[in-house]
Amino acid sequence: MPSTVEQHYQARMDSLSPKDRVGRCVAMLQWTRELLARQIVAEHGPMPAERLKWEVAKRMYDADPAAREIIERKLADVSG
């Protein structure tokens, strides 16, 4: 049986409109990208925004060989 907190959360999510659900997903994706960017900068130091964007993508999609190949090509074209 789900906890009271879980039940409350699920009820709240069920009450959202489709537009609000998508907005929430977009906000969570942005939050995740920002978190990964901070981690990458902490590990490797400052870098150009374009390179950081592709480094974040690499970390997010590392398990997908096709995506990783595309990202690696983009990283090869980016300075920094």
N, CA, C and O of each residue as an XYZ file, in Angstrom:
320
protein
N       0.843     -1.179      0.000
C       0.000      0.000      0.000
C       0.891      1.246      0.000
O       1.821      1.345      0.801
N       0.608      2.190     -0.895
C       1.419      3.410     -0.953
C       1.299      4.232      0.331
O       0.276      4.204      1.016
N       2.362      4.957      0.633
C       2.357      5.809      1.822
C       1.418      6.996      1.615
O       0.990      7.277      0.496
N       1.108      7.679      2.703
C       0.247      8.858      2.636
C       0.873      9.925      1.745
O       0.178     10.579      0.968
N       2.165     10.095      1.858
C       2.855     11.087      1.028
C       2.729     10.712     -0.438
O       2.446     11.563     -1.282
N       2.941      9.432     -0.740
C       2.826      8.952     -2.111
C       1.411      9.152     -2.645
O       1.234      9.583     -3.785
N       0.416      8.846     -1.842
C      -0.976      9.023     -2.252
C      -1.277     10.495     -2.522
O      -1.940     10.828     -3.504
N      -0.794     11.363     -1.656
C      -1.007     12.798     -1.830
C      -0.341     13.278     -3.122
O      -0.930     14.036     -3.892
N       0.893     12.825     -3.345
C       1.623     13.194     -4.557
C       0.862     12.723     -5.795
O       0.675     13.489     -6.741
N       0.425     11.466     -5.790
C      -0.280     10.920     -6.952
C      -1.580     11.672     -7.212
O      -1.914     11.954     -8.363
N      -2.311     11.995     -6.158
C      -3.552     12.761     -6.321
C      -3.257     14.125     -6.930
O      -3.998     14.610     -7.785
N      -2.177     14.730     -6.484
C      -1.794     16.047     -7.011
C      -1.413     15.950     -8.485
O      -1.802     16.803     -9.283
N      -0.661     14.925     -8.848
C      -0.264     14.741    -10.245
C      -1.474     14.440    -11.127
O      -1.567     14.925    -12.254
N      -2.394     13.640    -10.604
C      -3.600     13.307    -11.364
C      -4.465     14.533    -11.628
O      -5.209     14.568    -12.608
N      -4.374     15.533    -10.767
C      -5.212     16.723    -10.923
C      -4.633     17.732    -11.920
O      -5.311     18.691    -12.288
N      -3.392     17.526    -12.359
C      -2.780     18.457    -13.307
C      -3.373     18.300    -14.700
O      -3.734     17.199    -15.116
N      -3.466     19.407    -15.407
C      -3.894     19.357    -16.804
C      -2.736     18.806    -17.637
O      -1.590     18.829    -17.187
N      -3.021     18.311    -18.843
C      -1.933     17.836    -19.701
C      -0.865     18.915    -19.930
O       0.330     18.621    -19.928
N      -1.298     20.147    -20.123
C      -0.352     21.247    -20.327
C       0.550     21.411    -19.101
O       1.759     21.597    -19.237
N      -0.036     21.342    -17.912
C       0.748     21.472    -16.683
C       1.707     20.297    -16.503
O       2.819     20.477    -16.006
N       1.289     19.103    -16.899
C       2.172     17.929    -16.800
C       3.386     18.089    -17.706
O       4.518     17.812    -17.309
N       3.128     18.541    -18.934
C       4.236     18.759    -19.866
C       5.160     19.851    -19.328
O       6.382     19.717    -19.388
N       4.587     20.916    -18.810
C       5.396     21.987    -18.233
C       6.257     21.490    -17.094
O       7.412     21.891    -16.953
N       5.696     20.625    -16.289
C       6.445     20.051    -15.164
C       7.601     19.186    -15.670
O       8.702     19.233    -15.121
N       7.347     18.399    -16.718
C       8.403     17.567    -17.311
C       9.520     18.438    -17.889
O      10.701     18.143    -17.710
N       9.142     19.500    -18.577
C      10.133     20.406    -19.157
C      10.988     21.025    -18.052
O      12.208     21.114    -18.184
N      10.354     21.445    -16.976
C      11.087     22.048    -15.853
C      12.044     21.036    -15.220
O      13.166     21.390    -14.859
N      11.611     19.784    -15.085
C      12.483     18.759    -14.498
C      13.661     18.448    -15.422
O      14.778     18.228    -14.954
N      13.411     18.430    -16.738
C      14.492     18.197    -17.694
C      15.511     19.332    -17.622
O      16.717     19.081    -17.623
N      15.039     20.572    -17.561
C      15.941     21.720    -17.457
C      16.753     21.654    -16.164
O      17.955     21.920    -16.165
N      16.096     21.300    -15.072
C      16.781     21.174    -13.782
C      17.885     20.118    -13.870
O      18.988     20.322    -13.363
N      17.583     18.992    -14.514
C      18.557     17.913    -14.668
C      19.748     18.370    -15.502
O      20.897     18.094    -15.156
N      19.471     19.071    -16.602
C      20.564     19.571    -17.445
C      21.460     20.533    -16.673
O      22.684     20.473    -16.783
N      20.847     21.419    -15.895
C      21.627     22.380    -15.109
C      22.471     21.669    -14.053
O      23.620     22.042    -13.819
N      21.905     20.654    -13.421
C      22.645     19.878    -12.423
C      23.853     19.196    -13.060
O      24.961     19.258    -12.528
N      23.633     18.548    -14.198
C      24.734     17.872    -14.883
C      25.795     18.873    -15.331
O      26.990     18.594    -15.239
N      25.367     20.029    -15.813
C      26.321     21.057    -16.246
C      27.200     21.498    -15.077
O      28.412     21.652    -15.232
N      26.593     21.699    -13.912
C      27.382     22.093    -12.735
C      28.386     20.999    -12.366
O      29.530     21.296    -12.021
N      27.964     19.747    -12.438
C      28.873     18.638    -12.122
C      30.039     18.584    -13.105
O      31.187     18.390    -12.706
N      29.740     18.755    -14.375
C      30.784     18.697    -15.406
C      31.780     19.838    -15.219
O      32.989     19.621    -15.296
N      31.286     21.041    -14.975
C      32.179     22.184    -14.752
C      33.018     21.966    -13.494
O      34.198     22.317    -13.467
N      32.422     21.395    -12.462
C      33.174     21.119    -11.230
C      34.287     20.101    -11.483
O      35.365     20.195    -10.895
N      34.026     19.134    -12.353
C      35.012     18.088    -12.643
C      36.085     18.533    -13.633
O      37.255     18.180    -13.486
N      35.683     19.317    -14.653
C      36.586     19.625    -15.770
C      36.921     21.101    -15.912
O      37.720     21.474    -16.771
N      36.331     21.931    -15.096
C      36.589     23.364    -15.181
C      35.716     24.037    -16.231
O      34.972     23.375    -16.955
N      35.817     25.357    -16.304
C      34.998     26.117    -17.252
C      35.270     25.701    -18.695
O      36.375     25.282    -19.040
N      34.255     25.825    -19.517
C      34.380     25.505    -20.939
C      33.346     26.330    -21.699
O      32.398     26.838    -21.101
N      33.522     26.465    -23.009
C      32.539     27.205    -23.799
C      31.144     26.577    -23.672
O      31.005     25.366    -23.501
N      30.126     27.425    -23.758
C      28.737     26.977    -23.588
C      28.363     25.860    -24.560
O      27.665     24.918    -24.187
N      28.820     25.964    -25.792
C      28.488     24.948    -26.802
C      29.078     23.592    -26.418
O      28.413     22.564    -26.542
N      30.311     23.595    -25.958
C      30.937     22.331    -25.531
C      30.213     21.763    -24.315
O      29.960     20.560    -24.241
N      29.883     22.631    -23.369
C      29.181     22.181    -22.166
C      27.841     21.546    -22.533
O      27.452     20.527    -21.963
N      27.143     22.153    -23.484
C      25.853     21.600    -23.928
C      26.021     20.157    -24.408
O      25.220     19.288    -24.063
N      27.065     19.904    -25.207
C      27.270     18.559    -25.741
C      27.824     17.603    -24.691
O      27.552     16.403    -24.748
N      28.594     18.113    -23.739
C      29.065     17.264    -22.637
C      27.884     16.812    -21.773
O      27.843     15.669    -21.319
N      26.938     17.703    -21.552
C      25.723     17.345    -20.807
C      24.950     16.281    -21.583
O      24.511     15.285    -21.007
N      24.784     16.490    -22.882
C      24.066     15.514    -23.709
C      24.756     14.154    -23.662
O      24.100     13.115    -23.591
N      26.077     14.174    -23.701
C      26.838     12.915    -23.641
C      26.552     12.171    -22.345
O      26.366     10.954    -22.346
N      26.519     12.899    -21.255
C      26.246     12.257    -19.967
C      24.807     11.737    -19.911
O      24.554     10.677    -19.339
N      23.883     12.465    -20.491
C      22.473     12.058    -20.433
C      22.185     10.843    -21.316
O      21.395      9.974    -20.946
N      22.829     10.787    -22.482
C      22.488      9.759    -23.469
C      23.619      8.761    -23.696
O      23.671      8.111    -24.740
N      24.515      8.637    -22.737
C      25.682      7.769    -22.858
C      25.317      6.311    -23.133
O      26.078      5.605    -23.796
N      24.186      5.853    -22.645
C      23.797      4.445    -22.802
C      23.269      4.128    -24.201
O      23.112      2.957    -24.549
N      22.996      5.149    -25.001
C      22.458      4.954    -26.348
C      23.605      5.091    -27.355
O      24.073      6.202    -27.604
N      24.063      3.978    -27.937
C      25.223      4.033    -28.838
C      25.039      4.986    -30.022
O      25.980      5.688    -30.394
N      23.858      5.021    -30.612
C      23.627      5.905    -31.761
C      23.706      7.371    -31.339
O      24.328      8.187    -32.020
N      23.080      7.696    -30.225
C      23.123      9.075    -29.730
C      24.550      9.449    -29.351
O      25.008     10.552    -29.648
N      25.242      8.539    -28.702
C      26.624      8.821    -28.286
C      27.508      9.110    -29.496
O      28.351     10.006    -29.444
N      27.326      8.371    -30.571
C      28.122      8.594    -31.782
C      27.886      9.998    -32.341
O      28.836     10.687    -32.713
N      26.643     10.415    -32.401
C      26.308     11.760    -32.886
C      26.929     12.820    -31.979
O      27.518     13.790    -32.457
N      26.794     12.628    -30.684
C      27.320     13.592    -29.713
C      28.841     13.671    -29.809
O      29.408     14.761    -29.749
N      29.501     12.533    -29.956
C      30.963     12.527    -30.084
C      31.400     13.308    -31.323
O      32.403     14.020    -31.281
N      30.659     13.180    -32.423
C      30.983     13.950    -33.636
C      30.824     15.444    -33.381
O      31.656     16.244    -33.807
N      29.761     15.814    -32.690
C      29.541     17.231    -32.364
C      30.655     17.750    -31.465
O      31.154     18.856    -31.670
N      31.047     16.960    -30.472
C      32.122     17.375    -29.570
C      33.440     17.566    -30.321
O      34.223     18.454    -29.984
N      33.684     16.744    -31.328
C      34.913     16.873    -32.112
C      34.938     18.191    -32.885
O      36.011     18.720    -33.174
N      33.763     18.720    -33.220
C      33.665     19.972    -33.975
C      33.689     21.216    -33.097
O      33.843     22.329    -33.601
N      33.538     21.036    -31.785
C      33.435     22.170    -30.866
C      34.803     22.450    -30.253
O      35.508     21.532    -29.835
N      35.164     23.714    -30.206
C      36.453     24.066    -29.596
C      36.354     24.031    -28.082
O      35.259     24.042    -27.520
N      37.498     23.988    -27.432
C      37.526     24.015    -25.967
C      37.800     22.679    -25.448
O      37.865     22.490    -24.234
